[in-house]
Amino acid sequence: HPFGMRKLYKDMCRGKHHNARRIYQDQESIRMEEGRACHRQKALRIPDFSINIMKKIGVIELEGMEFKAYHGCLEQEKVRGNSFTVDFRGELDLSAAAESDNLNDTLNYGEIYDLVAEEMSVPSELLENVAGRIVKAIEKQFPQILSFSVRVSKKRPPVEGVTQWSRVTLYH
């Protein structure tokens, strides 16, 4: 393989070009259809990754959002409540915001917080349900997020023995 493909392959293995595999596969299938490549090795020799070079994929995180909420299966949890922490991590294209310094070009994490707070105020028996509702709301309101995770943690869950946290993490 040419040097560029070796570097691309190494970068893909290290997770540096997360869209490279999809672009590579798309280009390979186009070449196969056009008859220019009869097997995978020929398709590897003509990379065109110019589309992905201009993007600045980044991460926006909100860690340690604290709430008093009434989630749980036991009656005492529904009456007294408990302390919860929610963590959000989202990957998206930050190219425009990196150039413009304008809040309208990025993800407003204040809006993420408000959405999480709204869902945390609705009692649920399971943390999975709380996290699922948060994921669904984020997905609906912020389609520009490429992938994200939400972790909901309950402080000192009611189990026999000492436990600091019970946690559920959902990925989208």
Coordinates of C-alpha atoms in Angstrom, one line a residue:
H1 CA 0.0 0.0 0.0
P2 CA 1.2 3.6 -0.6
F3 CA 2.5 5.4 2.5
G4 CA -0.8 7.5 2.8
M5 CA -2.9 4.4 3.1
R6 CA -0.6 2.9 5.8
K7 CA -0.9 6.1 7.8
L8 CA -4.7 6.2 7.3
Y9 CA -4.9 2.6 8.4
K10 CA -2.9 3.3 11.5
D11 CA -5.0 6.4 12.3
M12 CA -8.2 4.4 11.8
C13 CA -6.8 1.8 14.3
R14 CA -6.0 4.6 16.8
G15 CA -9.5 6.1 16.3
K16 CA -8.2 9.4 14.8
H17 CA -10.4 9.2 11.7
H18 CA -13.7 7.9 12.9
N19 CA -15.4 8.5 9.5
A20 CA -12.5 7.1 7.5
R21 CA -13.9 3.6 7.5
R22 CA -17.3 4.7 6.2
I23 CA -15.7 7.0 3.5
Y24 CA -13.3 4.2 2.5
Q25 CA -16.2 1.7 2.1
D26 CA -18.2 4.2 0.1
Q27 CA -15.4 4.9 -2.2
E28 CA -14.6 1.2 -2.6
S29 CA -18.2 0.4 -3.5
I30 CA -18.3 3.2 -6.1
R31 CA -15.1 2.0 -7.7
M32 CA -16.4 -1.5 -7.8
E33 CA -19.6 -0.4 -9.5
E34 CA -17.7 1.6 -12.1
G35 CA -15.5 -1.4 -12.8
R36 CA -12.3 0.4 -12.0
A37 CA -11.4 -2.0 -9.2
C38 CA -11.8 -5.7 -9.3
H39 CA -10.7 -6.4 -5.8
R40 CA -10.2 -4.6 -2.5
Q41 CA -6.4 -4.0 -3.0
K42 CA -7.0 -1.8 -6.1
A43 CA -9.7 0.2 -4.3
L44 CA -7.2 1.0 -1.5
R45 CA -4.9 2.8 -3.9
I46 CA -7.2 5.7 -4.6
P47 CA -8.2 7.4 -1.3
D48 CA -10.0 10.7 -1.3
F49 CA -10.5 11.9 2.2
S50 CA -10.8 15.7 1.5
I51 CA -14.4 15.8 2.6
N52 CA -13.5 14.8 6.2
I53 CA -10.3 16.8 6.5
M54 CA -12.1 20.1 7.0
K55 CA -14.3 18.9 9.9
K56 CA -13.2 19.5 13.5
I57 CA -15.0 16.7 15.4
G58 CA -14.9 17.5 19.1
V59 CA -16.4 16.6 22.4
I60 CA -18.7 18.6 24.6
E61 CA -19.2 17.3 28.2
L62 CA -21.4 18.2 31.1
E63 CA -20.2 16.3 34.2
G64 CA -21.6 16.1 37.6
M65 CA -25.1 17.7 37.1
E66 CA -26.6 17.2 40.5
F67 CA -30.3 16.6 41.3
K68 CA -32.6 15.6 44.1
A69 CA -35.1 13.3 42.6
Y70 CA -37.5 10.5 43.4
H71 CA -36.4 7.6 41.2
G72 CA -36.5 4.0 42.6
C73 CA -38.7 1.0 43.2
L74 CA -38.8 1.2 47.0
E75 CA -41.4 3.4 48.8
Q76 CA -38.7 5.2 50.8
E77 CA -37.1 6.3 47.5
K78 CA -40.4 7.6 46.2
V79 CA -41.1 9.6 49.4
R80 CA -37.7 10.8 50.6
G81 CA -35.9 10.9 47.3
N82 CA -32.2 10.6 46.8
S83 CA -29.2 12.5 45.3
F84 CA -28.5 11.8 41.6
T85 CA -25.7 12.8 39.2
V86 CA -26.0 12.9 35.5
D87 CA -23.1 13.1 33.1
F88 CA -23.4 13.9 29.4
R89 CA -20.7 13.5 26.7
G90 CA -21.4 14.3 23.0
E91 CA -19.4 14.3 19.8
L92 CA -20.2 16.7 17.1
D93 CA -18.7 18.9 14.4
L94 CA -17.2 22.0 16.1
S95 CA -15.7 23.5 12.9
A96 CA -18.0 26.5 12.7
A97 CA -17.8 27.3 16.4
A98 CA -14.0 27.0 16.3
E99 CA -13.8 29.7 13.6
S100 CA -16.7 32.0 14.6
D101 CA -16.7 32.1 18.4
N102 CA -20.5 32.2 18.2
L103 CA -22.8 30.3 20.5
N104 CA -25.2 29.7 17.7
D105 CA -22.6 27.6 15.9
T106 CA -22.2 25.0 18.7
L107 CA -24.2 23.0 21.2
N108 CA -25.5 25.2 24.0
Y109 CA -24.8 23.0 27.1
G110 CA -27.2 25.2 29.1
E111 CA -30.0 23.8 26.9
I112 CA -28.7 20.3 27.6
Y113 CA -28.8 20.9 31.3
D114 CA -32.3 22.3 31.1
L115 CA -33.4 19.2 29.2
V116 CA -31.8 16.8 31.7
A117 CA -33.3 18.7 34.7
E118 CA -36.8 18.4 33.1
E119 CA -36.4 14.7 32.7
M120 CA -34.9 14.2 36.2
S121 CA -38.0 15.9 37.7
V122 CA -40.3 13.1 36.3
P123 CA -40.2 10.1 38.8
S124 CA -39.3 6.7 37.4
E125 CA -38.7 3.3 39.1
L126 CA -35.6 2.5 37.0
L127 CA -32.5 4.5 36.2
E128 CA -32.6 2.8 32.8
N129 CA -36.0 4.6 32.1
V130 CA -34.6 8.0 33.3
A131 CA -31.5 7.6 31.1
G132 CA -33.6 6.4 28.2
R133 CA -35.9 9.5 28.4
I134 CA -32.9 11.8 28.5
V135 CA -31.3 10.1 25.5
K136 CA -34.6 10.3 23.5
A137 CA -35.1 14.0 24.4
I138 CA -31.5 14.9 23.4
E139 CA -31.7 13.0 20.2
K140 CA -34.9 14.8 19.3
Q141 CA -33.8 18.3 20.2
F142 CA -30.1 18.1 19.0
P143 CA -29.9 16.1 15.8
Q144 CA -26.4 17.6 15.0
I145 CA -24.8 15.5 17.7
L146 CA -23.0 12.6 16.0
S147 CA -22.9 10.3 19.1
F148 CA -23.4 10.8 22.8
S149 CA -23.7 9.1 26.1
V150 CA -25.7 9.8 29.2
R151 CA -24.8 8.4 32.6
V152 CA -27.3 8.5 35.5
S153 CA -25.9 7.7 39.0
K154 CA -27.8 7.2 42.2
K155 CA -25.9 8.0 45.4
R156 CA -25.9 5.3 48.1
P157 CA -28.6 3.0 46.6
P158 CA -30.6 1.0 49.1
V159 CA -28.8 -2.3 49.1
E160 CA -27.4 -4.4 51.9
G161 CA -23.8 -3.3 52.3
V162 CA -21.8 -0.2 51.5
T163 CA -22.3 1.1 48.0
Q164 CA -21.4 4.6 46.9
W165 CA -23.2 4.6 43.5
S166 CA -25.4 2.7 41.2
R167 CA -25.1 3.8 37.6
V168 CA -26.6 3.3 34.2
T169 CA -25.0 4.5 31.0
L170 CA -26.8 4.6 27.6
Y171 CA -25.0 5.3 24.3
H172 CA -26.5 6.8 21.2

